[in-house]
Coordinates of C-alpha atoms and ligand atoms in Angstrom, one line a residue:
M12 CA 101.5 113.4 87.5
D13 CA 103.7 110.6 85.4
K14 CA 101.8 108.5 83.3
I15 CA 103.1 104.1 82.8
A16 CA 102.5 103.0 78.7
V17 CA 102.6 98.8 78.2
T18 CA 102.4 97.4 74.9
G19 CA 100.8 93.7 75.5
G20 CA 101.3 90.8 74.3
V21 CA 105.1 89.6 75.9
P22 CA 105.2 86.6 77.5
L23 CA 108.0 87.7 80.6
T24 CA 110.2 85.3 81.0
G25 CA 113.3 86.0 83.9
R26 CA 113.7 86.9 87.3
I27 CA 111.7 89.5 89.4
P28 CA 113.1 90.3 92.6
V29 CA 111.4 91.3 95.5
S30 CA 111.7 94.4 97.8
G31 CA 111.1 94.5 101.3
S32 CA 107.2 95.0 102.6
K33 CA 105.2 98.4 102.6
N34 CA 103.3 97.7 105.2
A35 CA 106.4 95.6 107.3
C36 CA 108.0 98.8 107.0
L37 CA 105.9 101.6 107.7
P38 CA 104.8 100.0 111.9
L39 CA 108.3 98.5 112.0
M40 CA 109.8 102.9 111.9
T41 CA 106.8 103.5 114.4
A42 CA 108.6 101.2 116.5
A43 CA 111.4 103.6 116.8
L44 CA 109.3 106.0 119.3
L45 CA 109.7 103.2 122.0
T46 CA 113.3 103.8 122.6
D47 CA 115.4 106.7 122.5
Q48 CA 118.1 104.2 121.3
T49 CA 118.8 104.0 117.3
L50 CA 116.3 101.0 115.1
T51 CA 118.3 100.2 112.1
L52 CA 116.1 99.0 109.7
T53 CA 117.6 97.1 106.5
N54 CA 115.6 96.0 103.4
V55 CA 113.6 99.2 103.4
P56 CA 112.1 99.0 100.2
D57 CA 112.6 103.0 98.2
L58 CA 109.0 104.3 98.2
A59 CA 106.9 106.7 98.1
D60 CA 105.2 105.6 101.4
I61 CA 108.8 105.4 103.7
G62 CA 109.8 108.9 102.2
T63 CA 106.2 110.7 104.1
L64 CA 106.3 108.5 106.9
S65 CA 110.1 109.4 107.6
T66 CA 108.9 112.8 107.2
L67 CA 106.5 112.6 110.0
L68 CA 108.4 111.1 112.1
R69 CA 111.1 113.7 111.8
S70 CA 108.2 116.3 112.5
L71 CA 107.5 113.9 115.9
G72 CA 111.6 115.0 117.3
A73 CA 113.0 112.4 115.1
T74 CA 116.4 112.0 113.0
T75 CA 116.9 109.5 109.8
E76 CA 119.2 108.4 107.8
H77 CA 118.4 106.9 104.3
D78 CA 120.3 105.1 101.9
A79 CA 117.8 104.3 99.6
A80 CA 119.6 102.6 96.8
G81 CA 120.9 100.2 99.9
G82 CA 118.0 99.9 102.1
R83 CA 119.3 101.1 104.8
L84 CA 117.2 103.4 107.4
D85 CA 118.1 104.8 111.2
L86 CA 116.3 106.4 113.1
R87 CA 116.4 107.3 116.0
V88 CA 114.0 109.9 118.6
A89 CA 116.3 111.4 121.5
R90 CA 113.1 112.3 123.0
L91 CA 109.6 113.5 121.8
S92 CA 110.0 117.1 120.4
S93 CA 106.3 117.6 119.3
P94 CA 103.5 114.6 119.6
L95 CA 101.7 116.1 117.0
A96 CA 101.0 114.1 113.6
H97 CA 100.0 116.9 111.2
Y98 CA 96.8 116.0 108.9
D99 CA 98.2 117.1 106.2
I100 CA 100.8 114.1 106.9
V101 CA 98.3 111.9 107.8
R102 CA 95.6 112.5 104.9
K103 CA 98.5 111.3 102.1
M104 CA 99.1 108.2 104.3
R105 CA 96.7 106.9 107.0
A106 CA 99.2 103.9 108.7
S107 CA 100.9 107.8 110.2
V108 CA 98.1 106.5 113.3
L109 CA 100.4 104.0 114.1
V110 CA 102.6 106.5 115.7
L111 CA 99.4 106.7 118.5
G112 CA 99.9 104.0 120.9
P113 CA 104.1 103.8 120.3
M114 CA 104.0 108.5 121.9
L115 CA 101.2 107.6 124.3
A116 CA 103.7 104.4 125.2
R117 CA 106.6 106.2 125.4
D118 CA 105.7 110.5 127.1
G119 CA 102.2 109.6 127.6
A120 CA 100.4 112.3 125.1
G121 CA 100.1 112.5 121.7
T122 CA 98.0 114.8 119.1
V123 CA 96.9 112.5 115.5
S124 CA 95.2 113.6 112.8
L125 CA 92.0 111.9 112.5
P126 CA 92.9 110.2 108.8
G127 CA 89.4 111.0 107.0
G128 CA 88.2 108.8 104.2
C129 CA 90.1 107.2 101.3
A130 CA 89.5 106.0 97.5
I131 CA 88.7 102.3 98.9
G132 CA 86.6 103.1 102.0
A133 CA 85.7 105.2 104.8
R134 CA 88.9 102.8 106.8
P135 CA 87.8 104.4 110.8
V136 CA 90.4 104.2 113.3
D137 CA 87.6 103.5 115.8
L138 CA 89.4 99.9 116.9
H139 CA 92.8 101.4 117.5
L140 CA 91.9 104.5 119.9
K141 CA 88.9 101.8 121.6
G142 CA 91.8 99.8 122.7
L143 CA 93.9 102.8 123.5
E144 CA 90.9 103.5 125.7
A145 CA 91.0 100.7 127.8
M146 CA 94.9 100.3 128.0
G147 CA 94.5 104.0 130.2
A148 CA 94.3 106.7 127.7
T149 CA 92.2 109.6 127.9
L150 CA 90.8 110.9 123.9
D151 CA 90.1 114.4 123.1
L152 CA 88.6 114.5 119.6
R153 CA 87.8 118.2 118.2
D154 CA 88.8 119.9 115.0
G155 CA 90.0 116.7 113.2
Y156 CA 92.2 115.5 115.9
V157 CA 92.9 113.0 118.3
H158 CA 94.4 114.6 121.7
A159 CA 95.5 111.4 123.5
T160 CA 97.1 111.2 127.6
V161 CA 97.3 109.3 129.7
P162 CA 96.5 111.2 133.4
R163 CA 98.7 110.7 136.2
S164 CA 96.1 109.1 138.4
V165 CA 96.6 105.5 136.0
N166 CA 99.9 104.4 136.7
G167 CA 101.3 107.9 137.4
G168 CA 100.5 108.6 133.6
R169 CA 101.5 105.1 131.9
L170 CA 99.4 102.8 130.1
R171 CA 97.7 100.0 131.7
G172 CA 97.9 95.9 130.4
V173 CA 94.4 95.0 129.4
S174 CA 93.0 91.8 127.9
Y175 CA 91.2 93.2 124.5
R176 CA 89.4 91.6 122.0
F177 CA 88.9 93.0 118.7
P178 CA 85.1 92.8 117.4
F179 CA 87.2 91.9 114.2
V180 CA 90.7 91.4 112.7
S181 CA 92.9 94.9 111.9
V182 CA 95.7 94.8 111.4
G183 CA 96.7 98.2 112.1
A184 CA 95.2 98.4 114.9
T185 CA 96.5 94.6 116.3
E186 CA 100.0 97.0 115.3
N187 CA 99.1 100.4 117.5
L188 CA 98.2 97.7 120.3
L189 CA 100.8 95.2 120.4
M190 CA 103.9 98.3 120.1
A191 CA 101.6 100.4 123.1
A192 CA 101.8 97.3 125.3
T193 CA 105.3 96.9 125.0
L194 CA 106.2 99.8 127.6
A195 CA 102.4 99.4 129.0
K196 CA 102.7 98.3 132.9
G197 CA 101.4 94.7 133.5
T198 CA 100.3 92.4 130.7
T199 CA 98.7 92.9 128.0
R200 CA 96.7 89.9 126.2
L201 CA 95.1 90.8 122.6
V202 CA 92.3 88.3 121.5
N203 CA 90.8 88.1 118.3
A204 CA 94.7 89.7 116.6
A205 CA 95.6 89.9 112.7
R206 CA 97.4 86.9 112.2
E207 CA 99.2 89.0 108.5
P208 CA 103.1 87.8 108.3
E209 CA 103.8 91.7 108.8
I210 CA 102.6 91.3 112.9
A211 CA 105.0 89.1 113.3
D212 CA 108.0 90.8 111.7
L213 CA 107.2 93.7 114.0
A214 CA 107.0 91.6 117.2
A215 CA 110.6 90.4 116.1
C216 CA 112.1 93.7 116.1
L217 CA 110.1 94.6 119.0
S218 CA 111.7 91.6 120.9
A219 CA 114.5 92.7 119.3
M220 CA 114.5 96.0 121.0
G221 CA 114.0 94.0 124.6
A222 CA 110.4 93.7 124.1
R223 CA 108.4 90.6 126.0
I224 CA 105.6 88.8 123.2
E225 CA 103.9 85.6 122.6
G226 CA 101.5 84.4 120.0
A227 CA 102.0 87.3 117.4
G228 CA 101.2 85.8 113.8
T229 CA 98.1 84.4 116.1
S230 CA 94.7 85.0 116.8
T231 CA 96.5 85.9 120.3
I232 CA 98.9 87.7 121.6
E233 CA 100.1 88.4 124.6
I234 CA 102.6 91.4 125.8
E235 CA 104.3 91.9 129.0
G236 CA 105.0 95.7 129.5
V237 CA 108.8 96.2 129.8
D238 CA 110.3 99.8 131.5
A239 CA 112.2 101.2 128.5
L240 CA 113.2 99.4 125.1
S241 CA 116.9 99.9 123.5
G242 CA 117.8 100.2 119.8
A243 CA 118.2 96.8 117.3
E244 CA 118.5 96.2 114.0
H245 CA 116.0 94.5 111.6
A246 CA 115.4 93.7 107.9
V247 CA 112.1 94.1 106.9
I248 CA 110.4 91.1 105.7
A249 CA 109.8 90.8 101.8
D250 CA 106.7 92.2 100.3
R251 CA 104.2 89.1 100.1
I252 CA 101.9 91.4 97.8
E253 CA 105.0 92.8 95.3
M254 CA 105.2 89.0 95.3
G255 CA 101.8 88.0 94.6
S256 CA 101.8 91.2 91.9
F257 CA 104.8 89.7 90.1
M258 CA 103.1 86.1 90.2
I259 CA 100.1 87.1 88.0
A260 CA 102.4 88.7 85.7
P261 CA 103.6 85.7 84.2
A262 CA 100.2 83.8 84.1
I263 CA 98.4 86.5 82.8
T264 CA 101.3 87.2 79.7
G265 CA 101.6 83.2 79.4
G266 CA 105.0 83.4 80.3
D267 CA 107.9 82.0 83.1
V268 CA 109.7 83.6 85.8
V269 CA 110.7 83.2 88.6
V270 CA 110.4 85.8 91.1
E271 CA 113.0 86.2 93.7
G272 CA 112.7 85.7 97.6
G273 CA 109.3 84.6 96.9
R274 CA 108.0 82.4 100.1
L275 CA 105.1 79.9 99.6
D276 CA 104.2 80.5 103.1
L277 CA 103.2 84.4 102.7
V278 CA 101.5 83.9 99.4
S279 CA 100.1 80.3 100.2
A280 CA 96.5 82.0 99.0
L281 CA 97.2 83.4 96.8
A282 CA 99.4 79.5 94.8
E283 CA 96.3 77.9 95.9
A284 CA 94.2 80.0 93.8
L285 CA 97.2 80.4 90.4
D286 CA 97.0 75.8 90.9
A287 CA 93.5 75.9 90.2
A288 CA 93.3 78.5 87.2
G289 CA 95.9 75.8 85.9
V290 CA 99.5 78.0 86.4
S291 CA 102.3 76.2 87.6
V292 CA 103.3 77.6 90.9
E293 CA 106.7 75.9 92.1
P294 CA 109.0 76.8 95.2
V295 CA 112.9 76.2 93.5
E296 CA 115.9 78.1 94.5
G297 CA 115.8 81.6 95.8
G298 CA 112.5 81.5 95.3
L299 CA 109.2 80.6 93.4
R300 CA 108.9 79.8 89.9
V301 CA 105.6 80.4 87.9
R302 CA 104.5 79.5 84.3
R303 CA 101.7 79.3 82.1
G304 CA 102.7 77.3 78.7
G305 CA 99.9 78.0 76.2
A306 CA 97.0 76.2 78.0
G307 CA 94.1 78.4 78.9
L308 CA 93.1 79.5 82.0
N309 CA 90.5 78.2 84.3
P310 CA 88.0 79.9 86.1
V311 CA 88.7 80.6 89.8
S312 CA 86.5 82.2 92.4
L313 CA 87.7 83.5 95.6
V314 CA 86.6 86.0 98.8
T315 CA 88.7 88.2 100.4
E316 CA 89.6 87.6 104.2
P317 CA 92.4 88.1 106.5
F318 CA 95.8 86.1 106.8
P319 CA 96.3 83.3 105.9
G320 CA 92.8 84.0 104.0
Y321 CA 93.0 85.5 100.2
A322 CA 94.6 89.0 100.7
T323 CA 92.4 91.6 99.9
D324 CA 95.3 93.3 99.1
L325 CA 95.5 91.0 95.8
Q326 CA 92.3 91.2 94.7
A327 CA 92.4 93.5 91.9
Q328 CA 95.3 91.6 90.9
M329 CA 93.4 88.4 90.4
M330 CA 90.4 89.8 88.7
A331 CA 92.9 91.0 86.0
L332 CA 93.6 87.4 85.5
M333 CA 90.9 86.3 85.7
T334 CA 88.8 88.8 83.0
L335 CA 90.6 86.7 80.5
A336 CA 90.0 82.8 81.9
D337 CA 87.7 80.6 79.7
G338 CA 84.7 80.7 81.7
T339 CA 82.8 83.1 85.0
S340 CA 84.9 83.7 88.2
T341 CA 83.1 85.3 90.8
I342 CA 85.4 87.7 93.6
T343 CA 83.3 88.8 96.6
E344 CA 85.5 92.1 98.9
Q345 CA 84.5 91.3 102.6
I346 CA 87.7 93.8 103.9
F347 CA 86.7 97.1 102.4
E348 CA 83.7 98.2 101.3
N349 CA 84.5 100.4 98.1
R350 CA 87.3 98.1 96.4
F351 CA 86.0 97.7 93.3
M352 CA 87.4 101.4 91.1
H353 CA 88.9 99.1 88.6
V354 CA 86.2 97.5 87.1
P355 CA 85.3 100.8 85.0
E356 CA 88.9 100.6 84.3
L357 CA 89.5 96.8 83.0
T358 CA 86.1 97.1 81.8
R359 CA 87.2 100.0 79.2
M360 CA 89.9 97.1 78.1
G361 CA 87.0 95.1 77.3
A362 CA 87.0 92.6 80.3
R363 CA 83.1 91.6 81.2
I364 CA 82.5 92.1 84.7
D365 CA 79.4 93.0 86.7
V366 CA 79.5 94.2 90.2
N367 CA 76.7 93.3 92.7
G368 CA 77.3 94.7 96.2
N369 CA 80.4 93.1 97.4
T370 CA 80.5 90.4 94.8
A371 CA 82.0 91.2 91.5
T372 CA 81.2 88.1 88.2
V373 CA 83.4 88.0 86.0
T374 CA 83.1 86.1 82.5
G375 CA 86.1 85.5 80.9
V376 CA 87.5 87.3 77.4
P377 CA 88.9 85.7 74.4
S378 CA 92.1 89.2 74.8
L379 CA 92.0 93.2 76.2
R380 CA 92.5 95.6 74.3
G381 CA 94.9 98.6 75.1
A382 CA 93.5 101.4 76.3
P383 CA 94.0 104.7 78.3
V384 CA 92.9 104.1 82.0
M385 CA 93.1 105.5 85.3
A386 CA 94.8 104.7 88.5
T387 CA 92.3 104.8 91.3
D388 CA 94.0 103.7 94.4
L389 CA 97.7 101.6 95.1
R390 CA 96.5 97.6 94.1
A391 CA 94.0 98.7 91.9
S392 CA 97.0 100.7 90.1
I393 CA 99.5 97.7 89.4
S394 CA 96.0 95.4 88.4
L395 CA 95.3 97.7 85.3
I396 CA 99.8 97.6 84.2
L397 CA 98.8 93.7 84.4
A398 CA 96.2 93.8 82.3
G399 CA 98.1 95.9 80.2
L400 CA 100.9 93.1 79.6
A401 CA 98.0 90.6 78.0
A402 CA 96.0 93.1 76.3
Q403 CA 96.7 93.7 72.4
G404 CA 98.1 97.5 71.8
E405 CA 99.0 100.0 74.1
T406 CA 97.7 100.9 77.6
V407 CA 98.7 104.1 79.0
V408 CA 98.1 104.3 83.0
S409 CA 97.6 107.6 84.2
R410 CA 97.9 109.3 88.3
V411 CA 100.9 106.4 88.6
Y412 CA 101.7 107.9 92.2
H413 CA 99.3 106.0 93.3
L414 CA 101.3 103.3 92.1
D415 CA 104.5 104.4 93.5
R416 CA 104.0 104.2 96.7
G417 CA 103.8 100.9 96.9
Y418 CA 106.1 99.0 93.8
E419 CA 109.5 100.1 93.9
R420 CA 111.6 100.3 90.2
I421 CA 108.2 98.5 88.5
E422 CA 108.9 99.3 85.4
Q423 CA 112.8 98.5 85.7
K424 CA 111.4 95.0 87.3
L425 CA 109.5 94.5 84.5
R426 CA 110.9 95.4 81.8
A427 CA 113.9 93.1 82.8
C428 CA 111.4 90.3 81.8
G429 CA 111.0 91.4 78.3
A430 CA 108.0 94.3 79.3
R431 CA 107.8 96.7 76.8
I432 CA 106.4 99.3 79.1
E433 CA 107.9 103.2 79.6
R434 CA 107.2 106.0 82.3
I435 CA 106.0 109.2 80.5
R436 CA 107.1 111.8 83.2
A437 CA 105.1 114.5 83.4
D438 CA 107.4 117.1 82.3
D439 CA 107.8 115.3 79.0
Ligands
EPZ26 C1 96.3 97.5 106.2 O1 95.1 98.4 106.5 C2 97.3 97.5 105.5 N1 97.8 99.3 105.1 C3 96.2 97.4 103.8 O2 97.1 97.4 102.7 C4 95.9 96.3 104.2 O3 94.0 96.5 102.7 C5 94.6 95.7 105.3 O4 95.5 96.2 106.4 C6 94.0 94.8 105.6 O5 94.9 93.5 104.8 C7 99.1 99.0 105.5 O6 99.6 97.9 106.5 C8 99.7 100.0 106.1 P1 92.5 96.9 108.3 P2 94.6 98.7 107.4 O7 92.4 97.4 110.0 O8 95.5 98.1 108.7 C9 88.3 98.7 108.9 C10 97.5 98.7 100.4 O9 97.2 98.3 99.5 N2 88.7 98.9 110.0 O10 93.3 95.3 108.6 O11 94.3 99.9 107.9 C11 88.7 98.8 107.8 O12 88.0 100.0 107.7 C12 96.7 98.8 102.1 O13 98.9 98.2 100.8 C13 87.7 99.7 111.4 O14 86.4 99.6 110.9 O15 93.4 97.7 107.7 C14 88.7 97.6 106.7 O16 87.2 97.2 106.4 C15 95.6 98.9 101.8 N3 87.9 100.3 112.4 C16 88.8 96.4 107.9 O17 88.6 96.9 109.2 C17 89.2 100.3 112.8 O18 90.2 100.8 113.9 C18 90.4 96.3 108.1 O19 91.1 97.1 108.0 C19 90.4 99.8 111.5 C20 90.3 99.0 110.2

C-alpha cells in the first residue's frame, strides 16, 4: 500500500485547481441505467471510485468509454443484462446502492448486495428501501442481498409516483428515489429531501435527459414520471469537499492560495468558519483566494449538519486547522456516529483533542510535530495531510488508498503550491 510523506513548514502559495465532484459523479453515472441511449459526462474526476462504479455498471450491461485524462465518460446501457450488483463491488463502495432505484425504474427488477458497514458508521440503507417500497417495489432480503421487484399488479410492473417524507435527511436515499421517480407512473413528491448541491446537479442532468423535476436543491422535490428518458451530455459540478479541503491548506500553513473553480455558494458554511478563524476568503476571477498572514488562528466551534449547514465531509479538515488555534474549539459530529478516527492520529502529532460522545474539544497548541500516521477513511486522510503540511518535520501517512478514492493528483496539486510532498510507492 502506498504512503505519502509530507515535510511541513512551507506556507503554500499559488493556485490549486478543483476537479469534478466525486459525490455528484457517482449518482450521475447510475442515471445512465435510466435510458438505452448514451449519457456523456464531462469534468469527470480521475478517481478510484469512478473506476469501481464503471466496473459495476459494466457488470449490469453498460458499455463505457472513459477518457480519464480528458475527464470524459460515455456510458450506454442498451439493455440491462444482469440486474445484480455483487457484494465484492458494493462492499468497496456504498454508493453502489444507487443502482437500485434506476434498475427498478428501467426494468422493474434489481438485486443489490447490502453494503455492510464502513469505518465511519453502520450506514444502513433502510431509507432507500422504505422509499422504493412506498413506490410499489417488493423487497426480499436474503443472503445479504436485496432482491427487489415491481409486481405486475403495480401498474403492470412499473413503479408508482408517491408522496414520501424522509424521517431525516439522506443524500443517497434522496438520489435513489429521485432517479426512480423519473420513470414512475404519476407524480412523486419527496419531502425533507436532501438539499446538497449534488442533488441539484443530478436533477439538472435528469432534466436534460427528459425528466420533469421541480424543486431540486430545496427540501421538497416534485417529479412527474415520463415513459422514457433519452441520452444527454452533462458537466459534473465542482467538488465542494475537495474545494474546502484545499481552502484549509493555505489557512493551516499561513499561505496565500487561489482555489481555482472555487464557488462561495458551495462552501459558505466553511467560508464563515474560516472568516471567524481569522482567515481571509475572497472571491476572485476564476475562484476563491484564501490567505492567512502572520496572524494566529482564532478558535471556532461548529456542528455538522446537512447542506447548507457545515458539511460533515469537511469536519476532519477543520479539526486539523483548529489544533493550531489560539484557544479551545468544540466540533460536534451529528451526521455519522463514528467520524473521529482522525483524532488519535492527530494526537500522535501533538494535537490536544478530547472526545466525549459526538463532540471533540480541541485545545490549540503552538505547533504540531510530524509523525507516522494511518489513514482510516477518505476525509480523515486529507486531515492528516493538512496537519502534515503545517507540522515540524516529516509526516508519513499510510493506507493512502483511502485518499485516492476522493482526491485526484493530490501530491501534484499541493506540490505546485510549494508543498514538500512525495508518494512512496508500495513496491518502492
Ligand atoms: C453521502 O453519503 C456522501 N457520499 C458522503 O460522503 C457524505 O458524508 C454524506 O452523503 C452526508 O453528506 C456520496 O455522496 C457518495 P446520507 P450517504 O444518506 O448518502 C444515515 C465522502 O466522504 N442513513 O446522507 O451515504 C447514515 O448512516 C462520503 O465523500 C440511514 O440511517 O449519506 C448517516 O448517518 C462519506 N439510513 C446519515 O443517515 C439510510 O437509508 C446521513 O447519510 C441512509 C442514511
